[in-house]
Amino acid sequence: MPDAPTLTVSGMDSVGLTEMPVLMPDAPTLTVSGMDSVGLTEMPVLMPDAPTLTVSGMDSVGLTEMPSSSIPKPIVQTRKPLAPAIESDDEYSDIPVSAMRKVIAKRLTESKSSIPYLYASANCQMDKLIKLRKQFKKNGVHLSVNDFIIKAASIALQTVPEVNSVWSNNGPRPSPTVDISIAVAIDNGLITPIVHGANNLNLEEISERVKSLAGRAREGKLKTDEFQGGSFW
């Protein structure tokens, strides 16, 4: 406190307030000339080599000898630290990827990221097809609805060859053959074996080809060219 008033305490000479290291809890109130009454605990004054001070109700004590335990410590509020992230001790291992799975992942990524595509849908009346299928079944030929769809798609692609195309770096490339990829569920996901030359196969041949491809797909015995290179999915 610059230009502080002078304080007179019993047993001491006058001393400037700026020289007093007074820090006492529950200290009595003293009166300073030119100032209102103030408690000693409110005076943030520090002075080495201080003289002995006598205060009413207390023994003489050197101000520099006061134990630190008698000095009130400021209350500091701190935030509680955030709980650390829980680290799992569970071990993990990478699952080896087969050549087939690598191809599937690559083709699926390309089909959405680098190849133009669109979705089309149509409503079809299937009553006559179901009736025809029953007739085949009576004659010992077991056909699925999917077999009929493959045959119908192959005829449509042959009729409109622009649709029977694959995408290359230079743009669409018409395919000379109608190779239809079909979806087969396997233990590790989905694979699309190819019915090559579907437009040249009859319904019974398509059915046999699909059953053979699906069976070998589930056994993991497909050759690379049997699930790569289709012109229509």
JSON list of C-alpha atoms in Angstrom, two decimals:
[
{"chain": "A", "resi": 1, "resn": "MET", "atom": "CA", "xyz": [0.00, 0.00, 0.00]},
{"chain": "A", "resi": 2, "resn": "PRO", "atom": "CA", "xyz": [1.89, 3.13, -1.14]},
{"chain": "A", "resi": 3, "resn": "ASP", "atom": "CA", "xyz": [1.60, 6.21, 1.11]},
{"chain": "A", "resi": 4, "resn": "ALA", "atom": "CA", "xyz": [0.07, 4.06, 3.86]},
{"chain": "A", "resi": 5, "resn": "PRO", "atom": "CA", "xyz": [-0.81, 5.75, 7.19]},
{"chain": "A", "resi": 6, "resn": "THR", "atom": "CA", "xyz": [1.28, 5.10, 10.30]},
{"chain": "A", "resi": 7, "resn": "LEU", "atom": "CA", "xyz": [0.19, 2.47, 12.86]},
{"chain": "A", "resi": 8, "resn": "THR", "atom": "CA", "xyz": [0.97, 2.60, 16.57]},
{"chain": "A", "resi": 9, "resn": "VAL", "atom": "CA", "xyz": [0.80, -0.68, 18.55]},
{"chain": "A", "resi": 10, "resn": "SER", "atom": "CA", "xyz": [1.55, -1.13, 22.26]},
{"chain": "A", "resi": 11, "resn": "GLY", "atom": "CA", "xyz": [5.18, -2.03, 22.82]},
{"chain": "A", "resi": 12, "resn": "MET", "atom": "CA", "xyz": [6.26, -0.94, 19.36]},
{"chain": "A", "resi": 13, "resn": "ASP", "atom": "CA", "xyz": [7.39, 2.21, 17.69]},
{"chain": "A", "resi": 14, "resn": "SER", "atom": "CA", "xyz": [5.39, 3.67, 14.94]},
{"chain": "A", "resi": 15, "resn": "VAL", "atom": "CA", "xyz": [5.73, 1.68, 11.83]},
{"chain": "A", "resi": 16, "resn": "GLY", "atom": "CA", "xyz": [4.26, 2.06, 8.34]},
{"chain": "A", "resi": 17, "resn": "LEU", "atom": "CA", "xyz": [1.56, -0.38, 7.38]},
{"chain": "A", "resi": 18, "resn": "THR", "atom": "CA", "xyz": [3.48, -1.27, 4.26]},
{"chain": "A", "resi": 19, "resn": "GLU", "atom": "CA", "xyz": [6.16, -2.80, 6.50]},
{"chain": "A", "resi": 20, "resn": "MET", "atom": "CA", "xyz": [3.92, -5.14, 8.52]},
{"chain": "A", "resi": 21, "resn": "PRO", "atom": "CA", "xyz": [3.71, -8.86, 7.65]},
{"chain": "A", "resi": 22, "resn": "VAL", "atom": "CA", "xyz": [0.41, -9.28, 9.53]},
{"chain": "A", "resi": 23, "resn": "LEU", "atom": "CA", "xyz": [-1.45, -12.50, 8.69]},
{"chain": "A", "resi": 24, "resn": "MET", "atom": "CA", "xyz": [-3.36, -13.89, 11.68]},
{"chain": "A", "resi": 25, "resn": "PRO", "atom": "CA", "xyz": [-6.66, -15.80, 11.77]},
{"chain": "A", "resi": 26, "resn": "ASP", "atom": "CA", "xyz": [-9.22, -14.53, 14.27]},
{"chain": "A", "resi": 27, "resn": "ALA", "atom": "CA", "xyz": [-7.05, -11.47, 14.95]},
{"chain": "A", "resi": 28, "resn": "PRO", "atom": "CA", "xyz": [-8.41, -8.54, 17.04]},
{"chain": "A", "resi": 29, "resn": "THR", "atom": "CA", "xyz": [-9.41, -5.34, 15.40]},
{"chain": "A", "resi": 30, "resn": "LEU", "atom": "CA", "xyz": [-6.97, -2.42, 15.46]},
{"chain": "A", "resi": 31, "resn": "THR", "atom": "CA", "xyz": [-7.46, 1.22, 14.68]},
{"chain": "A", "resi": 32, "resn": "VAL", "atom": "CA", "xyz": [-5.20, 3.00, 12.26]},
{"chain": "A", "resi": 33, "resn": "SER", "atom": "CA", "xyz": [-4.93, 6.75, 12.20]},
{"chain": "A", "resi": 34, "resn": "GLY", "atom": "CA", "xyz": [-6.80, 8.07, 9.23]},
{"chain": "A", "resi": 35, "resn": "MET", "atom": "CA", "xyz": [-8.46, 4.72, 8.52]},
{"chain": "A", "resi": 36, "resn": "ASP", "atom": "CA", "xyz": [-11.54, 2.88, 9.75]},
{"chain": "A", "resi": 37, "resn": "SER", "atom": "CA", "xyz": [-11.18, -0.14, 12.00]},
{"chain": "A", "resi": 38, "resn": "VAL", "atom": "CA", "xyz": [-9.85, -3.12, 10.13]},
{"chain": "A", "resi": 39, "resn": "GLY", "atom": "CA", "xyz": [-9.12, -6.68, 11.20]},
{"chain": "A", "resi": 40, "resn": "LEU", "atom": "CA", "xyz": [-5.52, -7.85, 11.05]},
{"chain": "A", "resi": 41, "resn": "THR", "atom": "CA", "xyz": [-6.56, -10.85, 9.00]},
{"chain": "A", "resi": 42, "resn": "GLU", "atom": "CA", "xyz": [-7.60, -8.47, 6.25]},
{"chain": "A", "resi": 43, "resn": "MET", "atom": "CA", "xyz": [-4.18, -6.87, 5.88]},
{"chain": "A", "resi": 44, "resn": "PRO", "atom": "CA", "xyz": [-2.12, -8.57, 3.12]},
{"chain": "A", "resi": 45, "resn": "VAL", "atom": "CA", "xyz": [1.17, -7.13, 4.39]},
{"chain": "A", "resi": 46, "resn": "LEU", "atom": "CA", "xyz": [4.43, -9.10, 4.34]},
{"chain": "A", "resi": 47, "resn": "MET", "atom": "CA", "xyz": [7.70, -7.95, 5.93]},
{"chain": "A", "resi": 48, "resn": "PRO", "atom": "CA", "xyz": [10.84, -9.97, 6.77]},
{"chain": "A", "resi": 49, "resn": "ASP", "atom": "CA", "xyz": [12.74, -9.21, 10.00]},
{"chain": "A", "resi": 50, "resn": "ALA", "atom": "CA", "xyz": [9.60, -7.77, 11.61]},
{"chain": "A", "resi": 51, "resn": "PRO", "atom": "CA", "xyz": [9.74, -6.53, 15.27]},
{"chain": "A", "resi": 52, "resn": "THR", "atom": "CA", "xyz": [7.76, -8.15, 18.08]},
{"chain": "A", "resi": 53, "resn": "LEU", "atom": "CA", "xyz": [4.15, -7.06, 18.30]},
{"chain": "A", "resi": 54, "resn": "THR", "atom": "CA", "xyz": [1.97, -7.09, 21.41]},
{"chain": "A", "resi": 55, "resn": "VAL", "atom": "CA", "xyz": [-1.77, -7.24, 20.88]},
{"chain": "A", "resi": 56, "resn": "SER", "atom": "CA", "xyz": [-4.31, -7.24, 23.68]},
{"chain": "A", "resi": 57, "resn": "GLY", "atom": "CA", "xyz": [-5.24, -10.84, 24.49]},
{"chain": "A", "resi": 58, "resn": "MET", "atom": "CA", "xyz": [-2.16, -12.30, 22.87]},
{"chain": "A", "resi": 59, "resn": "ASP", "atom": "CA", "xyz": [1.44, -12.92, 23.93]},
{"chain": "A", "resi": 60, "resn": "SER", "atom": "CA", "xyz": [4.29, -11.12, 22.28]},
{"chain": "A", "resi": 61, "resn": "VAL", "atom": "CA", "xyz": [5.20, -12.85, 19.08]},
{"chain": "A", "resi": 62, "resn": "GLY", "atom": "CA", "xyz": [7.51, -12.04, 16.23]},
{"chain": "A", "resi": 63, "resn": "LEU", "atom": "CA", "xyz": [5.47, -11.52, 13.15]},
{"chain": "A", "resi": 64, "resn": "THR", "atom": "CA", "xyz": [7.98, -13.43, 11.07]},
{"chain": "A", "resi": 65, "resn": "GLU", "atom": "CA", "xyz": [7.76, -16.38, 13.49]},
{"chain": "A", "resi": 66, "resn": "MET", "atom": "CA", "xyz": [4.07, -17.09, 13.01]},
{"chain": "A", "resi": 67, "resn": "PRO", "atom": "CA", "xyz": [3.49, -20.68, 11.94]},
{"chain": "A", "resi": 68, "resn": "SER", "atom": "CA", "xyz": [2.17, -21.15, 8.49]},
{"chain": "A", "resi": 69, "resn": "SER", "atom": "CA", "xyz": [-0.74, -23.13, 9.90]},
{"chain": "A", "resi": 70, "resn": "SER", "atom": "CA", "xyz": [-2.12, -19.90, 11.38]},
{"chain": "A", "resi": 71, "resn": "ILE", "atom": "CA", "xyz": [-2.27, -18.26, 7.97]},
{"chain": "A", "resi": 72, "resn": "PRO", "atom": "CA", "xyz": [-5.65, -18.72, 6.33]},
{"chain": "A", "resi": 73, "resn": "LYS", "atom": "CA", "xyz": [-5.38, -20.36, 2.97]},
{"chain": "A", "resi": 74, "resn": "PRO", "atom": "CA", "xyz": [-7.52, -19.15, 0.12]},
{"chain": "A", "resi": 75, "resn": "ILE", "atom": "CA", "xyz": [-10.31, -21.44, -1.01]},
{"chain": "A", "resi": 76, "resn": "VAL", "atom": "CA", "xyz": [-9.77, -22.49, -4.57]},
{"chain": "A", "resi": 77, "resn": "GLN", "atom": "CA", "xyz": [-12.57, -24.21, -6.41]},
{"chain": "A", "resi": 78, "resn": "THR", "atom": "CA", "xyz": [-11.42, -26.67, -8.99]},
{"chain": "A", "resi": 79, "resn": "ARG", "atom": "CA", "xyz": [-13.35, -28.67, -11.52]},
{"chain": "A", "resi": 80, "resn": "LYS", "atom": "CA", "xyz": [-13.50, -32.37, -11.07]},
{"chain": "A", "resi": 81, "resn": "PRO", "atom": "CA", "xyz": [-11.41, -34.05, -13.76]},
{"chain": "A", "resi": 82, "resn": "LEU", "atom": "CA", "xyz": [-13.33, -35.84, -16.45]},
{"chain": "A", "resi": 83, "resn": "ALA", "atom": "CA", "xyz": [-13.50, -39.56, -16.06]},
{"chain": "A", "resi": 84, "resn": "PRO", "atom": "CA", "xyz": [-10.83, -41.19, -18.25]},
{"chain": "A", "resi": 85, "resn": "ALA", "atom": "CA", "xyz": [-12.01, -43.13, -21.26]},
{"chain": "A", "resi": 86, "resn": "ILE", "atom": "CA", "xyz": [-12.49, -46.77, -20.46]},
{"chain": "A", "resi": 87, "resn": "GLU", "atom": "CA", "xyz": [-10.00, -48.84, -22.37]},
{"chain": "A", "resi": 88, "resn": "SER", "atom": "CA", "xyz": [-11.10, -52.31, -23.25]},
{"chain": "A", "resi": 89, "resn": "ASP", "atom": "CA", "xyz": [-8.75, -55.13, -22.43]},
{"chain": "A", "resi": 90, "resn": "ASP", "atom": "CA", "xyz": [-10.49, -57.40, -24.90]},
{"chain": "A", "resi": 91, "resn": "GLU", "atom": "CA", "xyz": [-8.17, -58.80, -27.51]},
{"chain": "A", "resi": 92, "resn": "TYR", "atom": "CA", "xyz": [-9.07, -58.68, -31.17]},
{"chain": "A", "resi": 93, "resn": "SER", "atom": "CA", "xyz": [-7.71, -60.17, -34.33]},
{"chain": "A", "resi": 94, "resn": "ASP", "atom": "CA", "xyz": [-8.06, -59.38, -38.01]},
{"chain": "A", "resi": 95, "resn": "ILE", "atom": "CA", "xyz": [-9.99, -61.89, -40.07]},
{"chain": "A", "resi": 96, "resn": "PRO", "atom": "CA", "xyz": [-8.13, -62.90, -43.23]},
{"chain": "A", "resi": 97, "resn": "VAL", "atom": "CA", "xyz": [-9.97, -61.88, -46.40]},
{"chain": "A", "resi": 98, "resn": "SER", "atom": "CA", "xyz": [-10.25, -64.40, -49.20]},
{"chain": "A", "resi": 99, "resn": "ALA", "atom": "CA", "xyz": [-9.67, -63.50, -52.83]},
{"chain": "A", "resi": 100, "resn": "MET", "atom": "CA", "xyz": [-13.40, -63.78, -53.44]},
{"chain": "A", "resi": 101, "resn": "ARG", "atom": "CA", "xyz": [-14.23, -61.32, -50.65]},
{"chain": "A", "resi": 102, "resn": "LYS", "atom": "CA", "xyz": [-11.64, -58.85, -51.95]},
{"chain": "A", "resi": 103, "resn": "VAL", "atom": "CA", "xyz": [-13.26, -58.91, -55.39]},
{"chain": "A", "resi": 104, "resn": "ILE", "atom": "CA", "xyz": [-16.74, -58.47, -53.88]},
{"chain": "A", "resi": 105, "resn": "ALA", "atom": "CA", "xyz": [-15.61, -55.47, -51.83]},
{"chain": "A", "resi": 106, "resn": "LYS", "atom": "CA", "xyz": [-13.89, -53.89, -54.83]},
{"chain": "A", "resi": 107, "resn": "ARG", "atom": "CA", "xyz": [-16.87, -54.36, -57.18]},
{"chain": "A", "resi": 108, "resn": "LEU", "atom": "CA", "xyz": [-19.42, -53.08, -54.67]},
{"chain": "A", "resi": 109, "resn": "THR", "atom": "CA", "xyz": [-17.30, -49.98, -54.03]},
{"chain": "A", "resi": 110, "resn": "GLU", "atom": "CA", "xyz": [-16.91, -49.32, -57.74]},
{"chain": "A", "resi": 111, "resn": "SER", "atom": "CA", "xyz": [-20.62, -49.81, -58.40]},
{"chain": "A", "resi": 112, "resn": "LYS", "atom": "CA", "xyz": [-21.46, -46.87, -56.13]},
{"chain": "A", "resi": 113, "resn": "SER", "atom": "CA", "xyz": [-18.44, -44.57, -56.42]},
{"chain": "A", "resi": 114, "resn": "SER", "atom": "CA", "xyz": [-17.19, -44.59, -60.01]},
{"chain": "A", "resi": 115, "resn": "ILE", "atom": "CA", "xyz": [-19.90, -46.14, -62.18]},
{"chain": "A", "resi": 116, "resn": "PRO", "atom": "CA", "xyz": [-23.07, -44.30, -63.26]},
{"chain": "A", "resi": 117, "resn": "TYR", "atom": "CA", "xyz": [-26.15, -46.17, -62.12]},
{"chain": "A", "resi": 118, "resn": "LEU", "atom": "CA", "xyz": [-29.89, -45.78, -61.68]},
{"chain": "A", "resi": 119, "resn": "TYR", "atom": "CA", "xyz": [-32.75, -47.73, -60.20]},
{"chain": "A", "resi": 120, "resn": "ALA", "atom": "CA", "xyz": [-35.79, -48.76, -62.22]},
{"chain": "A", "resi": 121, "resn": "SER", "atom": "CA", "xyz": [-38.86, -50.70, -61.19]},
{"chain": "A", "resi": 122, "resn": "ALA", "atom": "CA", "xyz": [-41.98, -52.05, -62.87]},
{"chain": "A", "resi": 123, "resn": "ASN", "atom": "CA", "xyz": [-45.14, -53.84, -61.84]},
{"chain": "A", "resi": 124, "resn": "CYS", "atom": "CA", "xyz": [-45.73, -57.18, -63.55]},
{"chain": "A", "resi": 125, "resn": "GLN", "atom": "CA", "xyz": [-48.76, -59.39, -63.64]},
{"chain": "A", "resi": 126, "resn": "MET", "atom": "CA", "xyz": [-47.38, -62.85, -62.87]},
{"chain": "A", "resi": 127, "resn": "ASP", "atom": "CA", "xyz": [-50.52, -64.97, -63.00]},
{"chain": "A", "resi": 128, "resn": "LYS", "atom": "CA", "xyz": [-49.76, -66.54, -66.39]},
{"chain": "A", "resi": 129, "resn": "LEU", "atom": "CA", "xyz": [-46.15, -67.16, -65.42]},
{"chain": "A", "resi": 130, "resn": "ILE", "atom": "CA", "xyz": [-47.20, -68.97, -62.24]},
{"chain": "A", "resi": 131, "resn": "LYS", "atom": "CA", "xyz": [-49.63, -71.07, -64.25]},
{"chain": "A", "resi": 132, "resn": "LEU", "atom": "CA", "xyz": [-46.91, -71.94, -66.79]},
{"chain": "A", "resi": 133, "resn": "ARG", "atom": "CA", "xyz": [-44.53, -72.86, -64.00]},
{"chain": "A", "resi": 134, "resn": "LYS", "atom": "CA", "xyz": [-47.07, -75.33, -62.61]},
{"chain": "A", "resi": 135, "resn": "GLN", "atom": "CA", "xyz": [-47.38, -76.93, -66.03]},
{"chain": "A", "resi": 136, "resn": "PHE", "atom": "CA", "xyz": [-43.61, -77.43, -66.19]},
{"chain": "A", "resi": 137, "resn": "LYS", "atom": "CA", "xyz": [-43.68, -78.94, -62.73]},
{"chain": "A", "resi": 138, "resn": "LYS", "atom": "CA", "xyz": [-46.34, -81.49, -63.81]},
{"chain": "A", "resi": 139, "resn": "ASN", "atom": "CA", "xyz": [-43.94, -82.56, -66.55]},
{"chain": "A", "resi": 140, "resn": "GLY", "atom": "CA", "xyz": [-41.10, -83.06, -64.06]},
{"chain": "A", "resi": 141, "resn": "VAL", "atom": "CA", "xyz": [-39.30, -79.80, -64.78]},
{"chain": "A", "resi": 142, "resn": "HIS", "atom": "CA", "xyz": [-38.80, -77.73, -61.64]},
{"chain": "A", "resi": 143, "resn": "LEU", "atom": "CA", "xyz": [-38.29, -74.05, -62.41]},
{"chain": "A", "resi": 144, "resn": "SER", "atom": "CA", "xyz": [-38.13, -71.09, -60.07]},
{"chain": "A", "resi": 145, "resn": "VAL", "atom": "CA", "xyz": [-39.66, -67.69, -60.70]},
{"chain": "A", "resi": 146, "resn": "ASN", "atom": "CA", "xyz": [-36.09, -66.39, -60.79]},
{"chain": "A", "resi": 147, "resn": "ASP", "atom": "CA", "xyz": [-35.34, -68.64, -63.78]},
{"chain": "A", "resi": 148, "resn": "PHE", "atom": "CA", "xyz": [-38.13, -66.98, -65.74]},
{"chain": "A", "resi": 149, "resn": "ILE", "atom": "CA", "xyz": [-36.89, -63.51, -64.78]},
{"chain": "A", "resi": 150, "resn": "ILE", "atom": "CA", "xyz": [-33.35, -64.35, -65.98]},
{"chain": "A", "resi": 151, "resn": "LYS", "atom": "CA", "xyz": [-34.72, -65.56, -69.31]},
{"chain": "A", "resi": 152, "resn": "ALA", "atom": "CA", "xyz": [-36.94, -62.47, -69.73]},
{"chain": "A", "resi": 153, "resn": "ALA", "atom": "CA", "xyz": [-34.04, -60.14, -68.89]},
{"chain": "A", "resi": 154, "resn": "SER", "atom": "CA", "xyz": [-31.75, -61.88, -71.39]},
{"chain": "A", "resi": 155, "resn": "ILE", "atom": "CA", "xyz": [-34.29, -61.40, -74.19]},
{"chain": "A", "resi": 156, "resn": "ALA", "atom": "CA", "xyz": [-34.72, -57.72, -73.25]},
{"chain": "A", "resi": 157, "resn": "LEU", "atom": "CA", "xyz": [-30.94, -57.15, -73.25]},
{"chain": "A", "resi": 158, "resn": "GLN", "atom": "CA", "xyz": [-30.62, -58.80, -76.65]},
{"chain": "A", "resi": 159, "resn": "THR", "atom": "CA", "xyz": [-33.39, -56.56, -77.97]},
{"chain": "A", "resi": 160, "resn": "VAL", "atom": "CA", "xyz": [-31.87, -53.36, -76.48]},
{"chain": "A", "resi": 161, "resn": "PRO", "atom": "CA", "xyz": [-28.07, -53.94, -76.62]},
{"chain": "A", "resi": 162, "resn": "GLU", "atom": "CA", "xyz": [-27.31, -50.42, -75.32]},
{"chain": "A", "resi": 163, "resn": "VAL", "atom": "CA", "xyz": [-28.45, -51.56, -71.89]},
{"chain": "A", "resi": 164, "resn": "ASN", "atom": "CA", "xyz": [-26.25, -54.64, -72.08]},
{"chain": "A", "resi": 165, "resn": "SER", "atom": "CA", "xyz": [-23.10, -52.62, -71.41]},
{"chain": "A", "resi": 166, "resn": "VAL", "atom": "CA", "xyz": [-20.35, -52.34, -68.85]},
{"chain": "A", "resi": 167, "resn": "TRP", "atom": "CA", "xyz": [-18.59, -49.16, -67.76]},
{"chain": "A", "resi": 168, "resn": "SER", "atom": "CA", "xyz": [-14.94, -48.64, -68.68]},
{"chain": "A", "resi": 169, "resn": "ASN", "atom": "CA", "xyz": [-12.57, -45.73, -68.17]},
{"chain": "A", "resi": 170, "resn": "ASN", "atom": "CA", "xyz": [-13.57, -44.38, -71.59]},
{"chain": "A", "resi": 171, "resn": "GLY", "atom": "CA", "xyz": [-17.32, -44.76, -71.08]},
{"chain": "A", "resi": 172, "resn": "PRO", "atom": "CA", "xyz": [-19.95, -47.48, -71.65]},
{"chain": "A", "resi": 173, "resn": "ARG", "atom": "CA", "xyz": [-18.79, -50.59, -73.47]},
{"chain": "A", "resi": 174, "resn": "PRO", "atom": "CA", "xyz": [-21.47, -52.81, -75.07]},
{"chain": "A", "resi": 175, "resn": "SER", "atom": "CA", "xyz": [-21.03, -56.48, -74.25]},
{"chain": "A", "resi": 176, "resn": "PRO", "atom": "CA", "xyz": [-21.05, -58.97, -77.16]},
{"chain": "A", "resi": 177, "resn": "THR", "atom": "CA", "xyz": [-22.71, -61.57, -74.90]},
{"chain": "A", "resi": 178, "resn": "VAL", "atom": "CA", "xyz": [-25.57, -61.45, -72.44]},
{"chain": "A", "resi": 179, "resn": "ASP", "atom": "CA", "xyz": [-24.01, -62.43, -69.11]},
{"chain": "A", "resi": 180, "resn": "ILE", "atom": "CA", "xyz": [-26.41, -62.04, -66.20]},
{"chain": "A", "resi": 181, "resn": "SER", "atom": "CA", "xyz": [-25.15, -61.93, -62.61]},
{"chain": "A", "resi": 182, "resn": "ILE", "atom": "CA", "xyz": [-27.42, -63.46, -60.00]},
{"chain": "A", "resi": 183, "resn": "ALA", "atom": "CA", "xyz": [-27.34, -62.96, -56.22]},
{"chain": "A", "resi": 184, "resn": "VAL", "atom": "CA", "xyz": [-26.53, -65.96, -54.01]},
{"chain": "A", "resi": 185, "resn": "ALA", "atom": "CA", "xyz": [-26.44, -65.75, -50.22]},
{"chain": "A", "resi": 186, "resn": "ILE", "atom": "CA", "xyz": [-23.42, -67.42, -48.61]},
{"chain": "A", "resi": 187, "resn": "ASP", "atom": "CA", "xyz": [-22.19, -67.70, -45.03]},
{"chain": "A", "resi": 188, "resn": "ASN", "atom": "CA", "xyz": [-19.87, -64.71, -45.35]},
{"chain": "A", "resi": 189, "resn": "GLY", "atom": "CA", "xyz": [-22.22, -62.42, -47.25]},
{"chain": "A", "resi": 190, "resn": "LEU", "atom": "CA", "xyz": [-23.43, -62.26, -50.83]},
{"chain": "A", "resi": 191, "resn": "ILE", "atom": "CA", "xyz": [-21.86, -63.26, -54.12]},
{"chain": "A", "resi": 192, "resn": "THR", "atom": "CA", "xyz": [-23.02, -62.82, -57.71]},
{"chain": "A", "resi": 193, "resn": "PRO", "atom": "CA", "xyz": [-22.25, -65.82, -59.96]},
{"chain": "A", "resi": 194, "resn": "ILE", "atom": "CA", "xyz": [-22.71, -65.22, -63.68]},
{"chain": "A", "resi": 195, "resn": "VAL", "atom": "CA", "xyz": [-25.00, -67.07, -66.09]},
{"chain": "A", "resi": 196, "resn": "HIS", "atom": "CA", "xyz": [-22.95, -66.62, -69.24]},
{"chain": "A", "resi": 197, "resn": "GLY", "atom": "CA", "xyz": [-24.81, -66.44, -72.55]},
{"chain": "A", "resi": 198, "resn": "ALA", "atom": "CA", "xyz": [-28.19, -66.50, -70.86]},
{"chain": "A", "resi": 199, "resn": "ASN", "atom": "CA", "xyz": [-29.93, -65.43, -74.08]},
{"chain": "A", "resi": 200, "resn": "ASN", "atom": "CA", "xyz": [-28.79, -68.66, -75.75]},
{"chain": "A", "resi": 201, "resn": "LEU", "atom": "CA", "xyz": [-30.09, -70.92, -72.94]},
{"chain": "A", "resi": 202, "resn": "ASN", "atom": "CA", "xyz": [-33.60, -72.26, -72.51]},
{"chain": "A", "resi": 203, "resn": "LEU", "atom": "CA", "xyz": [-35.41, -72.20, -69.18]},
{"chain": "A", "resi": 204, "resn": "GLU", "atom": "CA", "xyz": [-34.31, -75.67, -68.13]},
{"chain": "A", "resi": 205, "resn": "GLU", "atom": "CA", "xyz": [-30.66, -74.93, -68.96]},
{"chain": "A", "resi": 206, "resn": "ILE", "atom": "CA", "xyz": [-30.81, -71.67, -67.04]},
{"chain": "A", "resi": 207, "resn": "SER", "atom": "CA", "xyz": [-32.28, -73.49, -64.03]},
{"chain": "A", "resi": 208, "resn": "GLU", "atom": "CA", "xyz": [-29.52, -76.12, -64.07]},
{"chain": "A", "resi": 209, "resn": "ARG", "atom": "CA", "xyz": [-26.82, -73.48, -64.49]},
{"chain": "A", "resi": 210, "resn": "VAL", "atom": "CA", "xyz": [-28.16, -71.41, -61.57]},
{"chain": "A", "resi": 211, "resn": "LYS", "atom": "CA", "xyz": [-28.34, -74.45, -59.25]},
{"chain": "A", "resi": 212, "resn": "SER", "atom": "CA", "xyz": [-24.77, -75.44, -60.12]},
{"chain": "A", "resi": 213, "resn": "LEU", "atom": "CA", "xyz": [-23.42, -71.91, -59.59]},
{"chain": "A", "resi": 214, "resn": "ALA", "atom": "CA", "xyz": [-25.30, -71.44, -56.32]},
{"chain": "A", "resi": 215, "resn": "GLY", "atom": "CA", "xyz": [-24.10, -74.78, -54.94]},
{"chain": "A", "resi": 216, "resn": "ARG", "atom": "CA", "xyz": [-20.45, -74.13, -55.74]},
{"chain": "A", "resi": 217, "resn": "ALA", "atom": "CA", "xyz": [-20.74, -70.56, -54.46]},
{"chain": "A", "resi": 218, "resn": "ARG", "atom": "CA", "xyz": [-21.85, -71.80, -51.03]},
{"chain": "A", "resi": 219, "resn": "GLU", "atom": "CA", "xyz": [-18.95, -74.25, -51.03]},
{"chain": "A", "resi": 220, "resn": "GLY", "atom": "CA", "xyz": [-16.48, -71.52, -52.04]},
{"chain": "A", "resi": 221, "resn": "LYS", "atom": "CA", "xyz": [-15.53, -73.35, -55.21]},
{"chain": "A", "resi": 222, "resn": "LEU", "atom": "CA", "xyz": [-16.36, -70.73, -57.84]},
{"chain": "A", "resi": 223, "resn": "LYS", "atom": "CA", "xyz": [-13.69, -69.79, -60.33]},
{"chain": "A", "resi": 224, "resn": "THR", "atom": "CA", "xyz": [-12.82, -66.12, -60.70]},
{"chain": "A", "resi": 225, "resn": "ASP", "atom": "CA", "xyz": [-14.43, -65.79, -64.14]},
{"chain": "A", "resi": 226, "resn": "GLU", "atom": "CA", "xyz": [-17.65, -67.26, -62.74]},
{"chain": "A", "resi": 227, "resn": "PHE", "atom": "CA", "xyz": [-18.34, -64.24, -60.53]},
{"chain": "A", "resi": 228, "resn": "GLN", "atom": "CA", "xyz": [-16.49, -61.45, -62.39]},
{"chain": "A", "resi": 229, "resn": "GLY", "atom": "CA", "xyz": [-17.41, -59.74, -65.63]},
{"chain": "A", "resi": 230, "resn": "GLY", "atom": "CA", "xyz": [-21.20, -59.87, -65.80]},
{"chain": "A", "resi": 231, "resn": "SER", "atom": "CA", "xyz": [-22.94, -57.43, -68.15]},
{"chain": "A", "resi": 232, "resn": "PHE", "atom": "CA", "xyz": [-26.18, -57.17, -66.18]},
{"chain": "A", "resi": 233, "resn": "TRP", "atom": "CA", "xyz": [-26.97, -57.46, -62.48]}
]
